Short mmCIF file of C-alpha atoms in Angstrom, two decimals:
data_model
loop_
_atom_site.label_atom_id
_atom_site.label_comp_id
_atom_site.label_asym_id
_atom_site.label_seq_id
_atom_site.Cartn_x
_atom_site.Cartn_y
_atom_site.Cartn_z
CA MET A 1 42.02 66.99 8.18
CA LYS A 2 38.90 67.64 6.14
CA HIS A 3 40.49 65.80 3.25
CA LEU A 4 41.01 62.75 5.46
CA GLN A 5 37.46 62.80 6.84
CA THR A 6 35.78 62.84 3.46
CA PRO A 7 37.17 59.48 2.20
CA PHE A 8 36.64 57.98 5.66
CA LEU A 9 32.99 59.02 5.79
CA ALA A 10 32.50 57.79 2.24
CA LEU A 11 33.98 54.42 3.20
CA CYS A 12 31.73 54.12 6.27
CA GLY A 13 28.71 54.96 4.15
CA SER A 14 29.62 52.30 1.62
CA VAL A 15 30.06 49.68 4.35
CA CYS A 16 26.71 50.53 5.94
CA LEU A 17 25.01 50.43 2.55
CA PHE A 18 26.58 47.02 1.83
CA LEU A 19 25.52 45.58 5.20
CA SER A 20 22.01 46.93 4.77
CA SER A 21 21.82 45.38 1.32
CA CYS A 22 23.00 42.01 2.66
CA ASN A 23 20.49 42.12 5.50
CA THR A 24 17.65 42.94 3.12
CA GLN A 25 18.74 40.21 0.74
CA GLY A 26 18.91 37.72 3.61
CA LYS A 27 15.37 38.58 4.64
CA ASN A 28 14.15 38.19 1.07
CA GLU A 29 15.85 34.81 0.78
CA ASN A 30 14.27 33.64 4.03
CA ALA A 31 10.82 34.91 3.09
CA PRO A 32 9.90 31.96 0.81
CA ALA A 33 10.94 29.49 3.51
CA GLU A 34 8.91 31.35 6.12
CA ASN A 35 5.88 31.47 3.81
CA ALA A 36 6.26 27.77 3.02
CA ALA A 37 6.36 26.98 6.74
CA LYS A 38 3.13 28.90 7.25
CA GLU A 39 1.48 27.14 4.30
CA ALA A 40 2.63 23.74 5.60
CA THR A 41 0.75 24.18 8.88
CA VAL A 42 -1.70 21.28 9.23
CA GLN A 43 -5.25 22.32 9.95
CA PRO A 44 -7.39 20.26 12.37
CA PRO A 45 -9.61 17.67 10.64
CA LYS A 46 -13.29 18.58 10.53
CA ASP A 47 -14.20 15.31 12.25
CA LEU A 48 -12.37 15.99 15.52
CA ILE A 49 -14.69 15.67 18.53
CA SER A 50 -14.59 17.21 21.98
CA LEU A 51 -13.47 15.43 25.13
CA LYS A 52 -17.07 15.44 26.36
CA GLU A 53 -18.27 13.76 23.18
CA ALA A 54 -15.55 11.12 23.50
CA LYS A 55 -16.60 10.53 27.10
CA ARG A 56 -20.22 10.12 25.98
CA LEU A 57 -19.20 7.52 23.40
CA TYR A 58 -17.07 5.66 25.94
CA ASP A 59 -19.87 5.59 28.51
CA GLY A 60 -22.37 4.46 25.89
CA TYR A 61 -20.23 1.43 25.14
CA SER A 62 -19.89 0.74 28.86
CA ILE A 63 -23.66 0.70 29.30
CA ASN A 64 -24.87 -0.87 26.06
CA ARG A 65 -22.14 -3.34 25.09
CA VAL A 66 -19.83 -4.33 27.96
CA PRO A 67 -22.49 -6.19 30.03
CA ILE A 68 -23.60 -8.20 26.99
CA ILE A 69 -20.04 -9.26 26.16
CA GLU A 70 -19.29 -10.14 29.79
CA ALA A 71 -22.45 -12.28 30.03
CA TYR A 72 -21.60 -14.07 26.77
CA GLU A 73 -18.01 -14.78 27.77
CA ALA A 74 -19.13 -16.00 31.23
CA LYS A 75 -21.14 -18.73 29.51
CA ARG A 76 -18.08 -19.82 27.55
CA ASP A 77 -15.65 -19.73 30.47
CA PRO A 78 -16.44 -19.12 34.16
CA GLN A 79 -13.14 -17.32 34.68
CA GLU A 80 -13.29 -13.54 34.92
CA PHE A 81 -13.22 -11.83 31.54
CA VAL A 82 -12.36 -8.14 31.28
CA VAL A 83 -13.81 -6.59 28.15
CA ALA A 84 -11.32 -4.83 25.86
CA ARG A 85 -12.01 -1.14 25.47
CA TYR A 86 -9.43 -0.07 22.91
CA ALA A 87 -7.11 -1.26 20.16
CA ALA A 88 -3.86 0.55 19.41
CA PHE A 89 -1.08 0.60 16.84
CA ASP A 90 2.11 2.48 17.60
CA PHE A 91 2.40 5.76 15.74
CA GLU A 92 5.35 4.74 13.58
CA THR A 93 3.53 1.61 12.41
CA ILE A 94 0.57 3.70 11.27
CA ARG A 95 2.89 6.16 9.52
CA GLN A 96 4.66 3.32 7.71
CA TYR A 97 1.38 1.59 6.88
CA VAL A 98 -0.17 4.69 5.28
CA SER A 99 3.00 5.30 3.24
CA TYR A 100 3.13 1.65 2.13
CA VAL A 101 -0.54 1.56 1.10
CA GLU A 102 -0.11 4.79 -0.85
CA GLN A 103 3.02 3.43 -2.54
CA GLU A 104 1.38 0.16 -3.59
CA ALA A 105 -1.77 1.94 -4.77
CA ASN A 106 0.29 4.33 -6.88
CA LYS A 107 2.17 1.44 -8.48
CA ALA A 108 -1.17 -0.24 -9.25
CA GLY A 109 -2.55 3.00 -10.71
CA VAL A 110 -5.42 3.40 -8.24
CA GLU A 111 -6.34 5.96 -5.59
CA VAL A 112 -7.05 5.07 -2.00
CA GLU A 113 -10.51 6.27 -1.03
CA SER A 114 -10.59 5.44 2.68
CA LEU A 115 -9.30 3.17 5.42
CA ARG A 116 -11.85 0.81 6.95
CA PHE A 117 -11.44 -0.29 10.55
CA TYR A 118 -13.05 -3.70 10.88
CA PHE A 119 -13.99 -5.24 14.21
CA GLY A 120 -12.47 -8.65 14.89
CA ASN A 121 -12.23 -11.17 17.69
CA ASN A 122 -9.01 -12.86 18.76
CA PRO A 123 -8.97 -16.66 18.87
CA ASN A 124 -9.08 -18.47 22.21
CA SER A 125 -5.58 -19.82 21.76
CA PRO A 126 -2.02 -18.77 22.63
CA THR A 127 -1.01 -18.15 19.00
CA TYR A 128 -2.43 -17.12 15.63
CA PRO A 129 -2.26 -19.59 12.70
CA ASN A 130 1.02 -17.98 11.61
CA GLY A 131 2.57 -18.64 15.03
CA ARG A 132 2.43 -15.07 16.31
CA GLN A 133 1.43 -14.72 19.96
CA VAL A 134 -2.16 -13.81 20.83
CA VAL A 135 -1.66 -11.20 23.53
CA HIS A 136 -5.33 -11.05 24.55
CA PRO A 137 -7.21 -14.27 23.69
CA ARG A 138 -10.98 -13.84 23.12
CA GLN A 139 -10.65 -10.07 23.21
CA ASN A 140 -12.09 -7.87 20.48
CA GLY A 141 -9.73 -5.94 18.22
CA ILE A 142 -9.56 -4.24 14.84
CA PHE A 143 -7.86 -4.68 11.48
CA ILE A 144 -7.49 -2.05 8.77
CA LEU A 145 -8.35 -2.38 5.09
CA PRO A 146 -7.87 0.30 2.38
CA THR A 147 -10.63 0.92 -0.14
CA LEU A 148 -10.99 2.29 -3.65
CA VAL A 149 -13.92 3.40 -5.78
CA ASN A 150 -14.66 0.91 -8.54
CA ALA A 151 -15.74 2.89 -11.61
CA GLU A 152 -17.64 -0.01 -13.23
CA ARG A 153 -19.78 -0.68 -10.15
CA ASP A 154 -19.68 2.91 -8.86
CA GLN A 155 -19.08 1.64 -5.34
CA GLU A 156 -16.38 1.64 -2.71
CA PHE A 157 -14.62 -1.68 -2.12
CA GLY A 158 -11.74 -3.02 -0.09
CA PHE A 159 -8.80 -4.04 -2.25
CA TYR A 160 -5.48 -5.85 -2.30
CA ILE A 161 -2.66 -6.13 -4.85
CA GLY A 162 -2.83 -9.20 -7.03
CA SER A 163 0.12 -11.24 -8.23
CA ASP A 164 -0.09 -9.30 -11.51
CA GLY A 165 0.56 -6.03 -9.66
CA LYS A 166 -2.98 -4.76 -10.22
CA ALA A 167 -5.57 -3.80 -7.62
CA GLN A 168 -8.07 -6.59 -6.95
CA LEU A 169 -11.32 -6.37 -5.00
CA ILE A 170 -11.69 -8.18 -1.69
CA ARG A 171 -15.28 -9.10 -2.57
CA ASP A 172 -14.08 -11.00 -5.66
CA TRP A 173 -11.48 -12.80 -3.55
CA SER A 174 -14.22 -13.70 -1.03
CA ALA A 175 -16.46 -14.98 -3.83
CA ASN A 176 -13.64 -17.24 -5.06
CA LEU A 177 -13.08 -18.45 -1.52
CA LYS A 178 -16.76 -19.22 -1.02
CA GLY A 179 -16.94 -20.96 -4.38
CA GLN A 180 -14.08 -23.26 -3.46
CA ALA A 181 -15.65 -23.90 -0.07
CA ASP A 182 -18.88 -24.89 -1.82
CA LEU A 183 -16.96 -27.25 -4.10
CA GLY A 184 -15.29 -28.76 -1.06
CA SER A 185 -18.61 -29.29 0.70
CA LYS A 186 -20.05 -31.09 -2.35
CA SER A 187 -17.10 -33.44 -2.58
CA ASN A 188 -16.95 -33.88 1.20
CA PRO A 189 -20.27 -33.43 3.06
CA ARG A 190 -18.48 -32.97 6.39
CA THR A 191 -17.21 -29.56 5.25
CA ALA A 192 -20.74 -28.34 4.59
CA GLU A 193 -21.07 -27.42 8.26
CA ALA A 194 -18.14 -25.02 8.09
CA SER A 195 -18.96 -21.45 7.13
CA LEU A 196 -15.35 -20.76 6.16
CA VAL A 197 -12.81 -23.38 5.10
CA PRO A 198 -9.26 -22.64 6.32
CA ILE A 199 -7.17 -21.17 3.52
CA SER A 200 -4.42 -23.67 4.15
CA LEU A 201 -6.83 -26.46 3.15
CA LEU A 202 -7.65 -24.92 -0.20
CA PRO A 203 -5.02 -25.67 -2.89
CA SER A 204 -5.71 -22.52 -4.88
CA PRO A 205 -3.30 -20.27 -6.77
CA ILE A 206 -5.25 -17.14 -5.76
CA TYR A 207 -3.56 -17.24 -2.34
CA GLN A 208 -0.05 -17.32 -3.75
CA GLY A 209 1.72 -14.06 -4.54
CA ASP A 210 -1.18 -11.79 -3.59
CA GLY A 211 -0.27 -8.63 -1.68
CA SER A 212 -2.56 -8.05 1.26
CA LEU A 213 -2.76 -4.46 2.49
CA ILE A 214 -4.58 -5.38 5.71
CA LEU A 215 -2.97 -4.23 8.95
CA ASN A 216 -3.61 -6.42 12.01
CA TYR A 217 -2.12 -7.24 15.43
CA SER A 218 -3.23 -4.12 17.21
CA GLN A 219 -2.54 -4.10 20.93
CA GLY A 220 -5.59 -3.59 23.13
CA GLY A 221 -6.95 -4.41 26.49
CA PRO A 222 -9.04 -3.33 29.48
CA PRO A 223 -9.93 0.31 30.13
CA PRO A 224 -6.80 2.41 30.67
CA PRO A 225 -6.81 3.45 34.34
CA ASP A 226 -6.28 7.15 33.63
CA ASP A 227 -8.39 7.67 30.48
CA PHE A 228 -12.10 8.49 30.58
#
């Protein structure tokens, strides 16, 4: 009987040792993944603000800006005008936009420095020049422009991708636009009154093939009933 127990106990010991080894190996293999998951945790940005601070900003706009806008719009149109309090892009659009800007900047060999959120004002018409519907005519909104640091001028500028695939500065584009507007006003005095000539009226090659990186068409409106 003792002879039978000895091989049996030896076999059990070998099995236990094997299972223990497998378990330890499994833990070791999972360790890098667990460590990577911990390292991948996103920390909160330093510029996050509290709910109270957000409320203070919201109320400040209500007191210092809303009445002025309402009074101005009442002079333009006697119908009731509700001042827009926010502009929003859906999350997936922002995700795609950031990825696209980064992709185009990488191809152009430049680094994105920041994203500027410009204030804008929707036209008082049912559609934009491209035919897209204006959801909130006359309402304020925003559009987004990426920037880079120009080494020669040591300044931060908005940029777009030119037809040559290189990053071009918005300010240079604007200067070309203004120059053509000035030429138009000299040849036709009636255009001198216009501060900005519609692009469609300017037969210029700089508007053909250029890759704008400006995101527009945010959805906004009156104060959300349950926020702030």
